[in-house]
Short mmCIF file of C-alpha atoms in Angstrom, two decimals:
data_model
loop_
_atom_site.label_atom_id
_atom_site.label_comp_id
_atom_site.label_asym_id
_atom_site.label_seq_id
_atom_site.Cartn_x
_atom_site.Cartn_y
_atom_site.Cartn_z
CA MET A 1 17.24 72.09 25.58
CA TYR A 2 18.86 68.81 26.27
CA GLU A 3 16.65 65.75 26.68
CA PRO A 4 18.28 62.77 28.50
CA ILE A 5 18.14 59.31 26.94
CA ARG A 6 15.37 57.39 28.66
CA THR A 7 15.65 54.04 26.89
CA LYS A 8 18.36 51.37 27.04
CA SER A 9 20.94 51.39 24.34
CA VAL A 10 20.47 49.01 21.39
CA HIS A 11 24.14 48.46 21.24
CA ARG A 12 25.70 45.71 23.20
CA MET A 13 29.02 45.66 25.06
CA ALA A 14 31.91 43.49 23.99
CA ASP A 15 31.66 41.46 27.21
CA ASP A 16 28.12 40.48 26.34
CA ALA A 17 29.50 38.12 23.65
CA HIS A 18 29.16 35.16 26.05
CA ALA A 19 25.57 35.91 26.98
CA TYR A 20 24.26 33.28 24.57
CA PRO A 21 25.60 29.92 23.40
CA HIS A 22 27.18 29.66 19.96
CA ARG A 23 27.12 26.60 17.71
CA SER A 24 30.16 25.10 16.16
CA ARG A 25 30.68 24.92 12.39
CA GLU A 26 29.93 21.26 12.52
CA GLU A 27 26.62 21.82 14.29
CA GLU A 28 25.67 24.49 11.78
CA LEU A 29 26.42 22.17 8.91
CA ASP A 30 24.41 19.38 10.53
CA ILE A 31 21.44 21.73 10.81
CA GLN A 32 21.87 22.88 7.17
CA LEU A 33 22.19 19.36 5.86
CA ALA A 34 19.17 18.16 7.79
CA GLY A 35 17.20 21.00 6.31
CA HIS A 36 18.16 20.24 2.75
CA LEU A 37 17.43 16.56 3.26
CA SER A 38 14.05 17.38 4.88
CA ALA A 39 13.12 19.43 1.91
CA LEU A 40 14.23 16.65 -0.45
CA LEU A 41 12.13 14.19 1.66
CA ALA A 42 9.03 16.35 1.14
CA VAL A 43 9.48 16.32 -2.61
CA THR A 44 10.31 12.64 -2.63
CA ASP A 45 7.18 11.82 -0.67
CA GLU A 46 5.17 13.89 -3.15
CA LEU A 47 6.64 11.91 -5.97
CA GLY A 48 5.58 8.76 -4.22
CA ASP A 49 9.05 7.13 -3.97
CA THR A 50 8.68 5.40 -0.62
CA GLU A 51 11.98 3.49 -0.67
CA ALA A 52 14.04 6.66 -1.32
CA GLY A 53 11.87 8.50 1.21
CA GLU A 54 12.80 6.01 3.98
CA LEU A 55 16.47 6.26 3.18
CA ILE A 56 16.36 10.08 3.34
CA ALA A 57 14.23 9.98 6.55
CA ARG A 58 16.87 7.78 8.21
CA GLN A 59 19.58 10.38 7.46
CA VAL A 60 17.45 13.19 8.70
CA ALA A 61 16.69 11.28 11.92
CA ARG A 62 20.46 10.59 12.36
CA LEU A 63 21.30 14.27 12.02
CA ARG A 64 18.41 15.65 14.11
CA GLY A 65 18.17 12.83 16.65
CA ALA A 66 14.46 12.49 15.93
CA PRO A 67 12.35 11.22 13.12
CA PRO A 68 11.41 13.88 10.59
CA ALA A 69 7.88 15.18 9.95
CA ARG A 70 6.61 13.65 6.72
CA HIS A 71 5.12 15.72 3.89
CA ALA A 72 1.36 15.80 4.16
CA GLY A 73 0.28 18.27 1.47
CA LEU A 74 0.66 18.27 -2.32
CA SER A 75 2.00 21.20 -4.25
CA GLY A 76 0.20 20.35 -7.48
CA SER A 77 3.44 20.57 -9.46
CA SER A 78 4.08 18.33 -12.39
CA ALA A 79 6.32 15.24 -12.00
CA ARG A 80 8.95 17.02 -14.22
CA GLU A 81 9.02 20.09 -11.88
CA LEU A 82 9.19 17.88 -8.85
CA HIS A 83 12.14 15.93 -10.26
CA GLY A 84 13.88 19.23 -11.10
CA ARG A 85 13.28 20.56 -7.56
CA ALA A 86 14.50 17.28 -6.07
CA HIS A 87 17.59 17.30 -8.19
CA THR A 88 18.44 20.83 -7.01
CA LEU A 89 17.83 19.92 -3.34
CA ALA A 90 19.95 16.77 -3.62
CA GLY A 91 22.73 18.87 -5.07
CA ARG A 92 22.59 21.29 -2.20
CA ALA A 93 22.63 18.39 0.27
CA LEU A 94 25.64 16.93 -1.57
CA VAL A 95 27.68 20.13 -1.24
CA VAL A 96 26.98 20.36 2.50
CA ALA A 97 27.56 16.64 3.08
CA ALA A 98 30.87 16.93 1.28
CA SER A 99 31.77 19.94 3.29
CA ARG A 100 31.25 18.13 6.61
CA ALA A 101 32.73 14.89 5.26
CA ASP A 102 29.46 12.92 5.82
CA THR A 103 30.06 10.03 3.41
CA ALA A 104 26.66 8.32 3.94
CA ALA A 105 24.68 11.52 3.27
CA ALA A 106 26.93 12.42 0.35
CA ILE A 107 26.41 9.01 -1.32
CA LEU A 108 22.67 9.20 -0.71
CA ALA A 109 22.48 12.77 -2.18
CA ALA A 110 24.54 11.80 -5.21
CA GLU A 111 22.33 8.71 -5.86
CA ARG A 112 19.21 10.84 -5.59
CA MET A 113 20.74 13.36 -8.08
CA ASP A 114 21.40 10.51 -10.50
CA ALA A 115 17.86 9.16 -10.09
CA HIS A 116 16.26 12.53 -10.71
CA THR A 117 18.58 13.22 -13.70
CA ALA A 118 17.44 9.87 -15.17
CA ALA A 119 13.79 10.69 -14.53
CA LEU A 120 14.19 14.14 -16.14
CA ALA A 121 15.81 12.44 -19.20
CA GLY A 122 12.83 10.11 -19.44
CA GLU A 123 14.59 6.95 -18.34
CA PRO A 124 12.12 5.58 -15.70
CA THR A 125 14.05 2.35 -15.28
CA LEU A 126 17.14 4.28 -14.12
CA ALA A 127 15.15 6.41 -11.67
CA ALA A 128 15.13 3.55 -9.17
CA VAL A 129 18.95 3.22 -9.18
CA GLY A 130 19.36 5.39 -6.09
CA ALA A 131 16.83 3.40 -4.06
CA PRO A 132 18.43 0.05 -3.23
#
């Protein structure tokens, strides 16, 4: 009537908590910020903004310790959609950069937000403001 359990339990014991390494909050924020900046880099490359792309790539390399993979494919989205996506990604990067007190990344993200806002408003001369 009673069948004994033949498999290992899926539950872990409290003393197993040290079985794998944990990352600090700072490390998690670095990973998150590098991810947002990498996504922004992909959209920036698709837009053809090489100066801004190089600035973003330097920040990603600083955070990851290695140069980022550059965007190779095209999404086929319109420039307006790409600027909107880039603005959103720059905003996410700004929030994370501010959270970890990374001034350089926060300034870059804010400049990119301004540039994409100007591009969305149809002011192409202001779109280059964020790329010194």
